[in-house]
């Protein structure tokens, strides 16, 4: 039997979308986009049809917000989990993709607001800003995130890198990230996201054909550190999948004209199908 859902479009304190089963739920999930900055309405509906309260917010690029991913207060996401708890969720998970996964992983360490984190195409380190901050400047590089008013240590980008694709073709920035990791190797330890300290559950989903950054290597590093610390972790991978993961019922977005995400829609859907049961278990509080 289909679950009846109720939707809410909110404007304060940020543009946001909340959807819930008409009968309510004790499980909630905050869904964070990547560098698109969009509000993830369809993915929220996917979770609501599984019996969960789901919300997504615009966390940059909106009214009164930084125009880019630059020194974003992680407290923004702590407050956003309050949308779910206010609707009755006792267990709250945070699902993020790419830059949203970076934020979600930090939340798992710095706050007790999330009982589980699901990180799609994650990074294992904090990166420099993507786009300008509130001052309109994108240089010199600054951290993507702050906590309690302080910027988190980060890895800058090596601006000597240049793309190799023909002019007008979608660009893979994988090489940029790989070169930056090598150039600023002395900053990796400070910028590492210490997921081994997080008490909640962790699900990592990554494709080996990701052309945006080395998500599979990052995910394996995170999983290894979790396992060494005796913390729960589930790693779901597929070698031919790219940066985008599609869960069952989701429709592949159009291919980007700007970036090469890697993989295929079919491989992304296969990765999502393999990950989906583990995602649901994490959100519901079963073993991951």
PDB file of C-alpha atoms in Angstrom:
ATOM      1  CA  UNK A   1       0.000   0.000   0.000  1.00  0.00           C
ATOM      2  CA  UNK A   2       1.346   3.424  -0.976  1.00  0.00           C
ATOM      3  CA  UNK A   3       2.181   5.753   1.898  1.00  0.00           C
ATOM      4  CA  UNK A   4       0.292   9.048   1.834  1.00  0.00           C
ATOM      5  CA  UNK A   5       2.691  11.973   2.195  1.00  0.00           C
ATOM      6  CA  UNK A   6       2.337  15.639   3.060  1.00  0.00           C
ATOM      7  CA  UNK A   7       4.670  18.306   1.636  1.00  0.00           C
ATOM      8  CA  UNK A   8       5.751  21.658   3.082  1.00  0.00           C
ATOM      9  CA  UNK A   9       7.619  24.440   1.260  1.00  0.00           C
ATOM     10  CA  UNK A  10       9.390  26.699   3.772  1.00  0.00           C
ATOM     11  CA  UNK A  11      11.096  30.060   3.312  1.00  0.00           C
ATOM     12  CA  UNK A  12      12.541  30.673   6.771  1.00  0.00           C
ATOM     13  CA  UNK A  13      15.209  30.523   8.061  1.00  0.00           C
ATOM     14  CA  UNK A  14      16.315  29.176   4.647  1.00  0.00           C
ATOM     15  CA  UNK A  15      14.596  27.913   1.532  1.00  0.00           C
ATOM     16  CA  UNK A  16      13.687  24.348   2.426  1.00  0.00           C
ATOM     17  CA  UNK A  17      11.393  21.460   1.647  1.00  0.00           C
ATOM     18  CA  UNK A  18       9.954  18.992   4.142  1.00  0.00           C
ATOM     19  CA  UNK A  19       7.857  15.951   3.354  1.00  0.00           C
ATOM     20  CA  UNK A  20       6.434  13.446   5.802  1.00  0.00           C
ATOM     21  CA  UNK A  21       4.144  10.445   5.906  1.00  0.00           C
ATOM     22  CA  UNK A  22       0.623  11.532   6.821  1.00  0.00           C
ATOM     23  CA  UNK A  23       0.822   9.199   9.827  1.00  0.00           C
ATOM     24  CA  UNK A  24       4.147  10.669  10.964  1.00  0.00           C
ATOM     25  CA  UNK A  25       7.424   8.888  11.655  1.00  0.00           C
ATOM     26  CA  UNK A  26      10.084   8.543  14.313  1.00  0.00           C
ATOM     27  CA  UNK A  27      12.825   8.464  11.629  1.00  0.00           C
ATOM     28  CA  UNK A  28      14.037  11.501   9.748  1.00  0.00           C
ATOM     29  CA  UNK A  29      16.683  12.229   7.130  1.00  0.00           C
ATOM     30  CA  UNK A  30      18.242  15.530   6.123  1.00  0.00           C
ATOM     31  CA  UNK A  31      19.188  15.434   2.422  1.00  0.00           C
ATOM     32  CA  UNK A  32      22.065  17.683   1.319  1.00  0.00           C
ATOM     33  CA  UNK A  33      22.921  18.487  -2.278  1.00  0.00           C
ATOM     34  CA  UNK A  34      26.421  18.838  -3.605  1.00  0.00           C
ATOM     35  CA  UNK A  35      27.849  21.907  -5.319  1.00  0.00           C
ATOM     36  CA  UNK A  36      24.620  22.424  -7.282  1.00  0.00           C
ATOM     37  CA  UNK A  37      23.122  23.925  -4.133  1.00  0.00           C
ATOM     38  CA  UNK A  38      19.660  22.734  -5.082  1.00  0.00           C
ATOM     39  CA  UNK A  39      16.921  21.685  -2.700  1.00  0.00           C
ATOM     40  CA  UNK A  40      16.581  17.917  -3.183  1.00  0.00           C
ATOM     41  CA  UNK A  41      12.795  17.569  -3.367  1.00  0.00           C
ATOM     42  CA  UNK A  42      12.610  14.310  -5.325  1.00  0.00           C
ATOM     43  CA  UNK A  43      15.091  12.511  -3.098  1.00  0.00           C
ATOM     44  CA  UNK A  44      13.135  13.688  -0.049  1.00  0.00           C
ATOM     45  CA  UNK A  45       9.953  12.247  -1.556  1.00  0.00           C
ATOM     46  CA  UNK A  46      11.766   8.955  -2.088  1.00  0.00           C
ATOM     47  CA  UNK A  47      12.481   8.692   1.634  1.00  0.00           C
ATOM     48  CA  UNK A  48       8.997   9.839   2.626  1.00  0.00           C
ATOM     49  CA  UNK A  49       7.470   7.044   0.543  1.00  0.00           C
ATOM     50  CA  UNK A  50       9.562   4.669   2.664  1.00  0.00           C
ATOM     51  CA  UNK A  51       7.915   6.047   5.797  1.00  0.00           C
ATOM     52  CA  UNK A  52      10.421   8.701   6.879  1.00  0.00           C
ATOM     53  CA  UNK A  53      10.300  12.429   7.438  1.00  0.00           C
ATOM     54  CA  UNK A  54      12.714  14.055   4.998  1.00  0.00           C
ATOM     55  CA  UNK A  55      13.941  17.604   4.563  1.00  0.00           C
ATOM     56  CA  UNK A  56      16.369  19.436   2.311  1.00  0.00           C
ATOM     57  CA  UNK A  57      17.620  23.012   2.573  1.00  0.00           C
ATOM     58  CA  UNK A  58      19.412  25.513   0.388  1.00  0.00           C
ATOM     59  CA  UNK A  59      22.637  25.953   2.322  1.00  0.00           C
ATOM     60  CA  UNK A  60      24.431  28.417   0.057  1.00  0.00           C
ATOM     61  CA  UNK A  61      23.472  30.743  -2.758  1.00  0.00           C
ATOM     62  CA  UNK A  62      20.194  31.836  -1.197  1.00  0.00           C
ATOM     63  CA  UNK A  63      19.013  35.039   0.411  1.00  0.00           C
ATOM     64  CA  UNK A  64      21.434  36.136   3.103  1.00  0.00           C
ATOM     65  CA  UNK A  65      23.783  33.223   2.383  1.00  0.00           C
ATOM     66  CA  UNK A  66      27.288  32.975   0.986  1.00  0.00           C
ATOM     67  CA  UNK A  67      27.096  32.873  -2.833  1.00  0.00           C
ATOM     68  CA  UNK A  68      29.644  30.041  -2.913  1.00  0.00           C
ATOM     69  CA  UNK A  69      30.744  27.173  -0.697  1.00  0.00           C
ATOM     70  CA  UNK A  70      33.021  29.306   1.405  1.00  0.00           C
ATOM     71  CA  UNK A  71      33.171  29.344   5.211  1.00  0.00           C
ATOM     72  CA  UNK A  72      29.697  27.853   5.558  1.00  0.00           C
ATOM     73  CA  UNK A  73      28.817  27.472   9.258  1.00  0.00           C
ATOM     74  CA  UNK A  74      28.270  23.788   9.978  1.00  0.00           C
ATOM     75  CA  UNK A  75      25.791  24.919  12.605  1.00  0.00           C
ATOM     76  CA  UNK A  76      23.471  25.536   9.623  1.00  0.00           C
ATOM     77  CA  UNK A  77      23.035  21.782   9.256  1.00  0.00           C
ATOM     78  CA  UNK A  78      22.675  21.207  12.990  1.00  0.00           C
ATOM     79  CA  UNK A  79      19.784  23.670  12.941  1.00  0.00           C
ATOM     80  CA  UNK A  80      18.308  21.966   9.870  1.00  0.00           C
ATOM     81  CA  UNK A  81      18.078  18.641  11.702  1.00  0.00           C
ATOM     82  CA  UNK A  82      15.773  20.503  14.076  1.00  0.00           C
ATOM     83  CA  UNK A  83      13.177  20.613  11.290  1.00  0.00           C
ATOM     84  CA  UNK A  84      12.982  16.828  11.547  1.00  0.00           C
ATOM     85  CA  UNK A  85      12.964  16.621  15.329  1.00  0.00           C
ATOM     86  CA  UNK A  86      10.243  19.267  15.485  1.00  0.00           C
ATOM     87  CA  UNK A  87       8.061  16.943  13.362  1.00  0.00           C
ATOM     88  CA  UNK A  88       8.607  14.008  15.716  1.00  0.00           C
ATOM     89  CA  UNK A  89      11.762  12.323  14.433  1.00  0.00           C
ATOM     90  CA  UNK A  90      13.699  10.707  17.274  1.00  0.00           C
ATOM     91  CA  UNK A  91      16.380   9.203  15.033  1.00  0.00           C
ATOM     92  CA  UNK A  92      17.901  11.627  12.522  1.00  0.00           C
ATOM     93  CA  UNK A  93      20.267  10.782   9.684  1.00  0.00           C
ATOM     94  CA  UNK A  94      22.082  13.083   7.273  1.00  0.00           C
ATOM     95  CA  UNK A  95      22.603  12.070   3.655  1.00  0.00           C
ATOM     96  CA  UNK A  96      24.929  14.177   1.564  1.00  0.00           C
ATOM     97  CA  UNK A  97      26.453  13.902  -1.880  1.00  0.00           C
ATOM     98  CA  UNK A  98      29.912  15.231  -2.757  1.00  0.00           C
ATOM     99  CA  UNK A  99      30.260  18.611  -0.981  1.00  0.00           C
ATOM    100  CA  UNK A 100      27.126  17.773   0.998  1.00  0.00           C
ATOM    101  CA  UNK A 101      28.828  14.539   2.049  1.00  0.00           C
ATOM    102  CA  UNK A 102      31.833  16.559   3.201  1.00  0.00           C
ATOM    103  CA  UNK A 103      29.546  18.604   5.443  1.00  0.00           C
ATOM    104  CA  UNK A 104      27.683  15.536   6.689  1.00  0.00           C
ATOM    105  CA  UNK A 105      30.912  13.774   7.649  1.00  0.00           C
ATOM    106  CA  UNK A 106      32.008  16.784   9.669  1.00  0.00           C
ATOM    107  CA  UNK A 107      28.651  16.812  11.461  1.00  0.00           C
ATOM    108  CA  UNK A 108      29.185  13.201  12.496  1.00  0.00           C
ATOM    109  CA  UNK A 109      32.370  14.270  14.283  1.00  0.00           C
ATOM    110  CA  UNK A 110      31.553  17.716  15.649  1.00  0.00           C
ATOM    111  CA  UNK A 111      27.909  17.326  16.693  1.00  0.00           C
ATOM    112  CA  UNK A 112      25.558  14.745  18.128  1.00  0.00           C
ATOM    113  CA  UNK A 113      22.717  15.919  15.863  1.00  0.00           C
ATOM    114  CA  UNK A 114      23.014  12.911  13.509  1.00  0.00           C
ATOM    115  CA  UNK A 115      22.566   9.273  14.495  1.00  0.00           C
ATOM    116  CA  UNK A 116      23.810   8.154  11.075  1.00  0.00           C
ATOM    117  CA  UNK A 117      25.528   9.683   8.056  1.00  0.00           C
ATOM    118  CA  UNK A 118      25.237   8.439   4.481  1.00  0.00           C
ATOM    119  CA  UNK A 119      28.018   9.921   2.324  1.00  0.00           C
ATOM    120  CA  UNK A 120      27.729   9.570  -1.464  1.00  0.00           C
ATOM    121  CA  UNK A 121      30.910  10.286  -3.471  1.00  0.00           C
ATOM    122  CA  UNK A 122      32.662  11.476  -0.302  1.00  0.00           C
ATOM    123  CA  UNK A 123      35.993  13.118   0.423  1.00  0.00           C
ATOM    124  CA  UNK A 124      38.254  12.209   3.308  1.00  0.00           C
ATOM    125  CA  UNK A 125      39.641  15.731   3.717  1.00  0.00           C
ATOM    126  CA  UNK A 126      38.297  19.262   3.936  1.00  0.00           C
ATOM    127  CA  UNK A 127      38.791  21.333   0.802  1.00  0.00           C
ATOM    128  CA  UNK A 128      39.192  24.995   0.006  1.00  0.00           C
ATOM    129  CA  UNK A 129      36.230  27.098  -1.012  1.00  0.00           C
ATOM    130  CA  UNK A 130      34.304  26.516  -4.218  1.00  0.00           C
ATOM    131  CA  UNK A 131      33.224  29.964  -5.358  1.00  0.00           C
ATOM    132  CA  UNK A 132      33.134  33.264  -3.487  1.00  0.00           C
ATOM    133  CA  UNK A 133      32.347  33.927   0.132  1.00  0.00           C
ATOM    134  CA  UNK A 134      30.017  36.547   1.557  1.00  0.00           C
ATOM    135  CA  UNK A 135      32.607  39.197   0.666  1.00  0.00           C
ATOM    136  CA  UNK A 136      32.357  38.254  -3.017  1.00  0.00           C
ATOM    137  CA  UNK A 137      35.972  37.027  -3.177  1.00  0.00           C
ATOM    138  CA  UNK A 138      37.138  33.548  -4.091  1.00  0.00           C
ATOM    139  CA  UNK A 139      40.868  34.168  -3.495  1.00  0.00           C
ATOM    140  CA  UNK A 140      42.909  33.743  -1.404  1.00  0.00           C
ATOM    141  CA  UNK A 141      41.586  30.282  -0.676  1.00  0.00           C
ATOM    142  CA  UNK A 142      39.634  29.748   2.518  1.00  0.00           C
ATOM    143  CA  UNK A 143      37.996  26.755   4.147  1.00  0.00           C
ATOM    144  CA  UNK A 144      34.614  25.557   2.942  1.00  0.00           C
ATOM    145  CA  UNK A 145      33.424  25.244   6.556  1.00  0.00           C
ATOM    146  CA  UNK A 146      33.488  26.887   9.946  1.00  0.00           C
ATOM    147  CA  UNK A 147      32.577  25.529  13.362  1.00  0.00           C
ATOM    148  CA  UNK A 148      31.927  27.790  16.344  1.00  0.00           C
ATOM    149  CA  UNK A 149      33.186  30.691  14.264  1.00  0.00           C
ATOM    150  CA  UNK A 150      36.524  29.095  13.355  1.00  0.00           C
ATOM    151  CA  UNK A 151      37.478  27.870   9.856  1.00  0.00           C
ATOM    152  CA  UNK A 152      38.373  24.187   9.586  1.00  0.00           C
ATOM    153  CA  UNK A 153      41.843  23.259   8.270  1.00  0.00           C
ATOM    154  CA  UNK A 154      41.692  22.632   4.527  1.00  0.00           C
ATOM    155  CA  UNK A 155      43.571  21.557   1.417  1.00  0.00           C
ATOM    156  CA  UNK A 156      43.997  24.360  -1.174  1.00  0.00           C
ATOM    157  CA  UNK A 157      43.871  23.817  -4.925  1.00  0.00           C
ATOM    158  CA  UNK A 158      46.983  23.784  -7.088  1.00  0.00           C
ATOM    159  CA  UNK A 159      46.127  26.401  -9.684  1.00  0.00           C
ATOM    160  CA  UNK A 160      48.954  25.320 -11.980  1.00  0.00           C
ATOM    161  CA  UNK A 161      46.694  22.469 -13.135  1.00  0.00           C
ATOM    162  CA  UNK A 162      44.900  22.924 -16.464  1.00  0.00           C
ATOM    163  CA  UNK A 163      42.290  20.678 -18.110  1.00  0.00           C
ATOM    164  CA  UNK A 164      43.248  18.574 -21.122  1.00  0.00           C
ATOM    165  CA  UNK A 165      39.840  18.266 -22.773  1.00  0.00           C
ATOM    166  CA  UNK A 166      39.122  20.049 -26.067  1.00  0.00           C
ATOM    167  CA  UNK A 167      37.574  23.483 -25.685  1.00  0.00           C
ATOM    168  CA  UNK A 168      33.846  23.219 -25.061  1.00  0.00           C
ATOM    169  CA  UNK A 169      33.962  19.576 -23.910  1.00  0.00           C
ATOM    170  CA  UNK A 170      32.890  18.587 -20.384  1.00  0.00           C
ATOM    171  CA  UNK A 171      35.891  18.782 -18.061  1.00  0.00           C
ATOM    172  CA  UNK A 172      37.081  16.165 -15.591  1.00  0.00           C
ATOM    173  CA  UNK A 173      38.566  17.849 -12.508  1.00  0.00           C
ATOM    174  CA  UNK A 174      39.842  14.566 -11.045  1.00  0.00           C
ATOM    175  CA  UNK A 175      43.407  15.481 -11.984  1.00  0.00           C
ATOM    176  CA  UNK A 176      43.081  18.848 -10.257  1.00  0.00           C
ATOM    177  CA  UNK A 177      42.179  17.202  -6.985  1.00  0.00           C
ATOM    178  CA  UNK A 178      44.882  14.567  -7.348  1.00  0.00           C
ATOM    179  CA  UNK A 179      47.546  17.191  -8.050  1.00  0.00           C
ATOM    180  CA  UNK A 180      46.354  19.326  -5.138  1.00  0.00           C
ATOM    181  CA  UNK A 181      46.623  16.337  -2.788  1.00  0.00           C
ATOM    182  CA  UNK A 182      50.237  15.837  -3.901  1.00  0.00           C
ATOM    183  CA  UNK A 183      51.182  19.517  -3.837  1.00  0.00           C
ATOM    184  CA  UNK A 184      49.762  20.110  -0.373  1.00  0.00           C
ATOM    185  CA  UNK A 185      50.618  16.739   1.149  1.00  0.00           C
ATOM    186  CA  UNK A 186      51.857  18.531   4.256  1.00  0.00           C
ATOM    187  CA  UNK A 187      48.317  19.756   4.929  1.00  0.00           C
ATOM    188  CA  UNK A 188      46.484  16.455   4.603  1.00  0.00           C
ATOM    189  CA  UNK A 189      46.803  15.340   8.221  1.00  0.00           C
ATOM    190  CA  UNK A 190      45.323  18.560   9.590  1.00  0.00           C
ATOM    191  CA  UNK A 191      42.556  18.587   6.969  1.00  0.00           C
ATOM    192  CA  UNK A 192      41.553  14.924   7.435  1.00  0.00           C
ATOM    193  CA  UNK A 193      37.949  14.404   8.536  1.00  0.00           C
ATOM    194  CA  UNK A 194      38.361  12.269  11.710  1.00  0.00           C
ATOM    195  CA  UNK A 195      35.390   9.966  11.204  1.00  0.00           C
ATOM    196  CA  UNK A 196      36.976   7.446  13.550  1.00  0.00           C
ATOM    197  CA  UNK A 197      35.841   9.747  16.378  1.00  0.00           C
ATOM    198  CA  UNK A 198      32.174   9.757  15.325  1.00  0.00           C
ATOM    199  CA  UNK A 199      29.816   7.624  17.397  1.00  0.00           C
ATOM    200  CA  UNK A 200      27.001   7.230  14.854  1.00  0.00           C
ATOM    201  CA  UNK A 201      26.566   4.821  11.965  1.00  0.00           C
ATOM    202  CA  UNK A 202      28.287   5.513   8.653  1.00  0.00           C
ATOM    203  CA  UNK A 203      27.447   4.367   5.127  1.00  0.00           C
ATOM    204  CA  UNK A 204      29.874   5.267   2.324  1.00  0.00           C
ATOM    205  CA  UNK A 205      28.944   4.965  -1.357  1.00  0.00           C
ATOM    206  CA  UNK A 206      31.495   5.573  -4.111  1.00  0.00           C
ATOM    207  CA  UNK A 207      32.198   4.763  -7.744  1.00  0.00           C
ATOM    208  CA  UNK A 208      35.583   3.819  -9.146  1.00  0.00           C
ATOM    209  CA  UNK A 209      34.969   5.754 -12.382  1.00  0.00           C
ATOM    210  CA  UNK A 210      34.315   9.077 -10.609  1.00  0.00           C
ATOM    211  CA  UNK A 211      35.845  11.847 -12.731  1.00  0.00           C
ATOM    212  CA  UNK A 212      35.182  14.697 -10.300  1.00  0.00           C
ATOM    213  CA  UNK A 213      37.483  13.592  -7.482  1.00  0.00           C
ATOM    214  CA  UNK A 214      38.924  10.260  -6.243  1.00  0.00           C
ATOM    215  CA  UNK A 215      35.816   9.340  -4.284  1.00  0.00           C
ATOM    216  CA  UNK A 216      36.570   5.621  -4.077  1.00  0.00           C
ATOM    217  CA  UNK A 217      40.048   6.211  -2.640  1.00  0.00           C
ATOM    218  CA  UNK A 218      38.585   8.714  -0.195  1.00  0.00           C
ATOM    219  CA  UNK A 219      35.829   6.296   0.827  1.00  0.00           C
ATOM    220  CA  UNK A 220      38.266   3.445   1.388  1.00  0.00           C
ATOM    221  CA  UNK A 221      40.449   5.676   3.552  1.00  0.00           C
ATOM    222  CA  UNK A 222      37.444   6.674   5.656  1.00  0.00           C
ATOM    223  CA  UNK A 223      36.280   3.064   5.960  1.00  0.00           C
ATOM    224  CA  UNK A 224      39.725   1.842   6.972  1.00  0.00           C
ATOM    225  CA  UNK A 225      40.030   4.428   9.727  1.00  0.00           C
ATOM    226  CA  UNK A 226      36.547   3.615  11.006  1.00  0.00           C
ATOM    227  CA  UNK A 227      37.265  -0.093  11.040  1.00  0.00           C
ATOM    228  CA  UNK A 228      40.598   0.407  12.818  1.00  0.00           C
ATOM    229  CA  UNK A 229      38.771   2.352  15.526  1.00  0.00           C
ATOM    230  CA  UNK A 230      36.116  -0.350  15.892  1.00  0.00           C
ATOM    231  CA  UNK A 231      33.339   1.971  14.662  1.00  0.00           C
ATOM    232  CA  UNK A 232      30.444   0.750  12.473  1.00  0.00           C
ATOM    233  CA  UNK A 233      30.863   1.404   8.755  1.00  0.00           C
ATOM    234  CA  UNK A 234      29.437   0.080   5.506  1.00  0.00           C
ATOM    235  CA  UNK A 235      31.266   0.709   2.234  1.00  0.00           C
ATOM    236  CA  UNK A 236      29.336   0.142  -1.014  1.00  0.00           C
ATOM    237  CA  UNK A 237      31.246   0.523  -4.261  1.00  0.00           C
ATOM    238  CA  UNK A 238      31.041  -0.222  -7.964  1.00  0.00           C
ATOM    239  CA  UNK A 239      34.095   0.130 -10.160  1.00  0.00           C
ATOM    240  CA  UNK A 240      32.249   1.442 -13.254  1.00  0.00           C
ATOM    241  CA  UNK A 241      30.082   4.000 -11.452  1.00  0.00           C
ATOM    242  CA  UNK A 242      30.847   7.713 -11.532  1.00  0.00           C
ATOM    243  CA  UNK A 243      30.114  10.677  -9.300  1.00  0.00           C
ATOM    244  CA  UNK A 244      26.337  10.329  -9.411  1.00  0.00           C
ATOM    245  CA  UNK A 245      24.440   7.616  -7.539  1.00  0.00           C
ATOM    246  CA  UNK A 246      20.813   6.903  -8.426  1.00  0.00           C
ATOM    247  CA  UNK A 247      18.560   5.182  -5.922  1.00  0.00           C
ATOM    248  CA  UNK A 248      15.697   2.947  -7.096  1.00  0.00           C
ATOM    249  CA  UNK A 249      12.949   5.122  -8.542  1.00  0.00           C
ATOM    250  CA  UNK A 250      15.200   8.101  -9.264  1.00  0.00           C
ATOM    251  CA  UNK A 251      15.595   9.485 -12.773  1.00  0.00           C
ATOM    252  CA  UNK A 252      19.051  10.305 -14.078  1.00  0.00           C
ATOM    253  CA  UNK A 253      19.607  14.058 -14.544  1.00  0.00           C
ATOM    254  CA  UNK A 254      20.793  15.313 -17.928  1.00  0.00           C
ATOM    255  CA  UNK A 255      24.518  14.949 -18.535  1.00  0.00           C
ATOM    256  CA  UNK A 256      26.418  18.082 -17.523  1.00  0.00           C
ATOM    257  CA  UNK A 257      27.699  20.256 -20.345  1.00  0.00           C
ATOM    258  CA  UNK A 258      30.417  21.606 -18.044  1.00  0.00           C
ATOM    259  CA  UNK A 259      31.785  18.623 -16.080  1.00  0.00           C
ATOM    260  CA  UNK A 260      32.586  14.995 -16.786  1.00  0.00           C
ATOM    261  CA  UNK A 261      31.112  13.112 -13.820  1.00  0.00           C
ATOM    262  CA  UNK A 262      32.334   9.730 -15.044  1.00  0.00           C
ATOM    263  CA  UNK A 263      30.546   6.398 -15.293  1.00  0.00           C
ATOM    264  CA  UNK A 264      27.110   5.937 -16.829  1.00  0.00           C
ATOM    265  CA  UNK A 265      23.562   6.381 -15.612  1.00  0.00           C
ATOM    266  CA  UNK A 266      23.176   2.593 -15.668  1.00  0.00           C
ATOM    267  CA  UNK A 267      26.224   2.073 -13.456  1.00  0.00           C
ATOM    268  CA  UNK A 268      25.075   4.833 -11.105  1.00  0.00           C
ATOM    269  CA  UNK A 269      21.685   3.148 -10.824  1.00  0.00           C
ATOM    270  CA  UNK A 270      23.307  -0.226 -10.130  1.00  0.00           C
ATOM    271  CA  UNK A 271      25.424   1.335  -7.382  1.00  0.00           C
ATOM    272  CA  UNK A 272      22.339   2.997  -5.926  1.00  0.00           C
ATOM    273  CA  UNK A 273      20.390  -0.256  -5.983  1.00  0.00           C
ATOM    274  CA  UNK A 274      23.191  -2.008  -4.095  1.00  0.00           C
ATOM    275  CA  UNK A 275      23.458   0.805  -1.548  1.00  0.00           C
ATOM    276  CA  UNK A 276      19.740   1.429  -0.978  1.00  0.00           C
ATOM    277  CA  UNK A 277      19.075  -1.418   1.508  1.00  0.00           C
ATOM    278  CA  UNK A 278      22.038  -0.281   3.633  1.00  0.00           C
ATOM    279  CA  UNK A 279      20.856   3.328   3.465  1.00  0.00           C
ATOM    280  CA  UNK A 280      17.385   2.348   4.669  1.00  0.00           C
ATOM    281  CA  UNK A 281      18.814   0.258   7.489  1.00  0.00           C
ATOM    282  CA  UNK A 282      20.983   3.160   8.638  1.00  0.00           C
ATOM    283  CA  UNK A 283      18.076   5.601   8.590  1.00  0.00           C
ATOM    284  CA  UNK A 284      15.827   3.165  10.461  1.00  0.00           C
ATOM    285  CA  UNK A 285      18.465   2.300  13.021  1.00  0.00           C
ATOM    286  CA  UNK A 286      19.151  -1.290  12.020  1.00  0.00           C
ATOM    287  CA  UNK A 287      22.676  -2.618  11.572  1.00  0.00           C
ATOM    288  CA  UNK A 288      24.344  -0.979   8.556  1.00  0.00           C
TER     289      UNK A 288
END
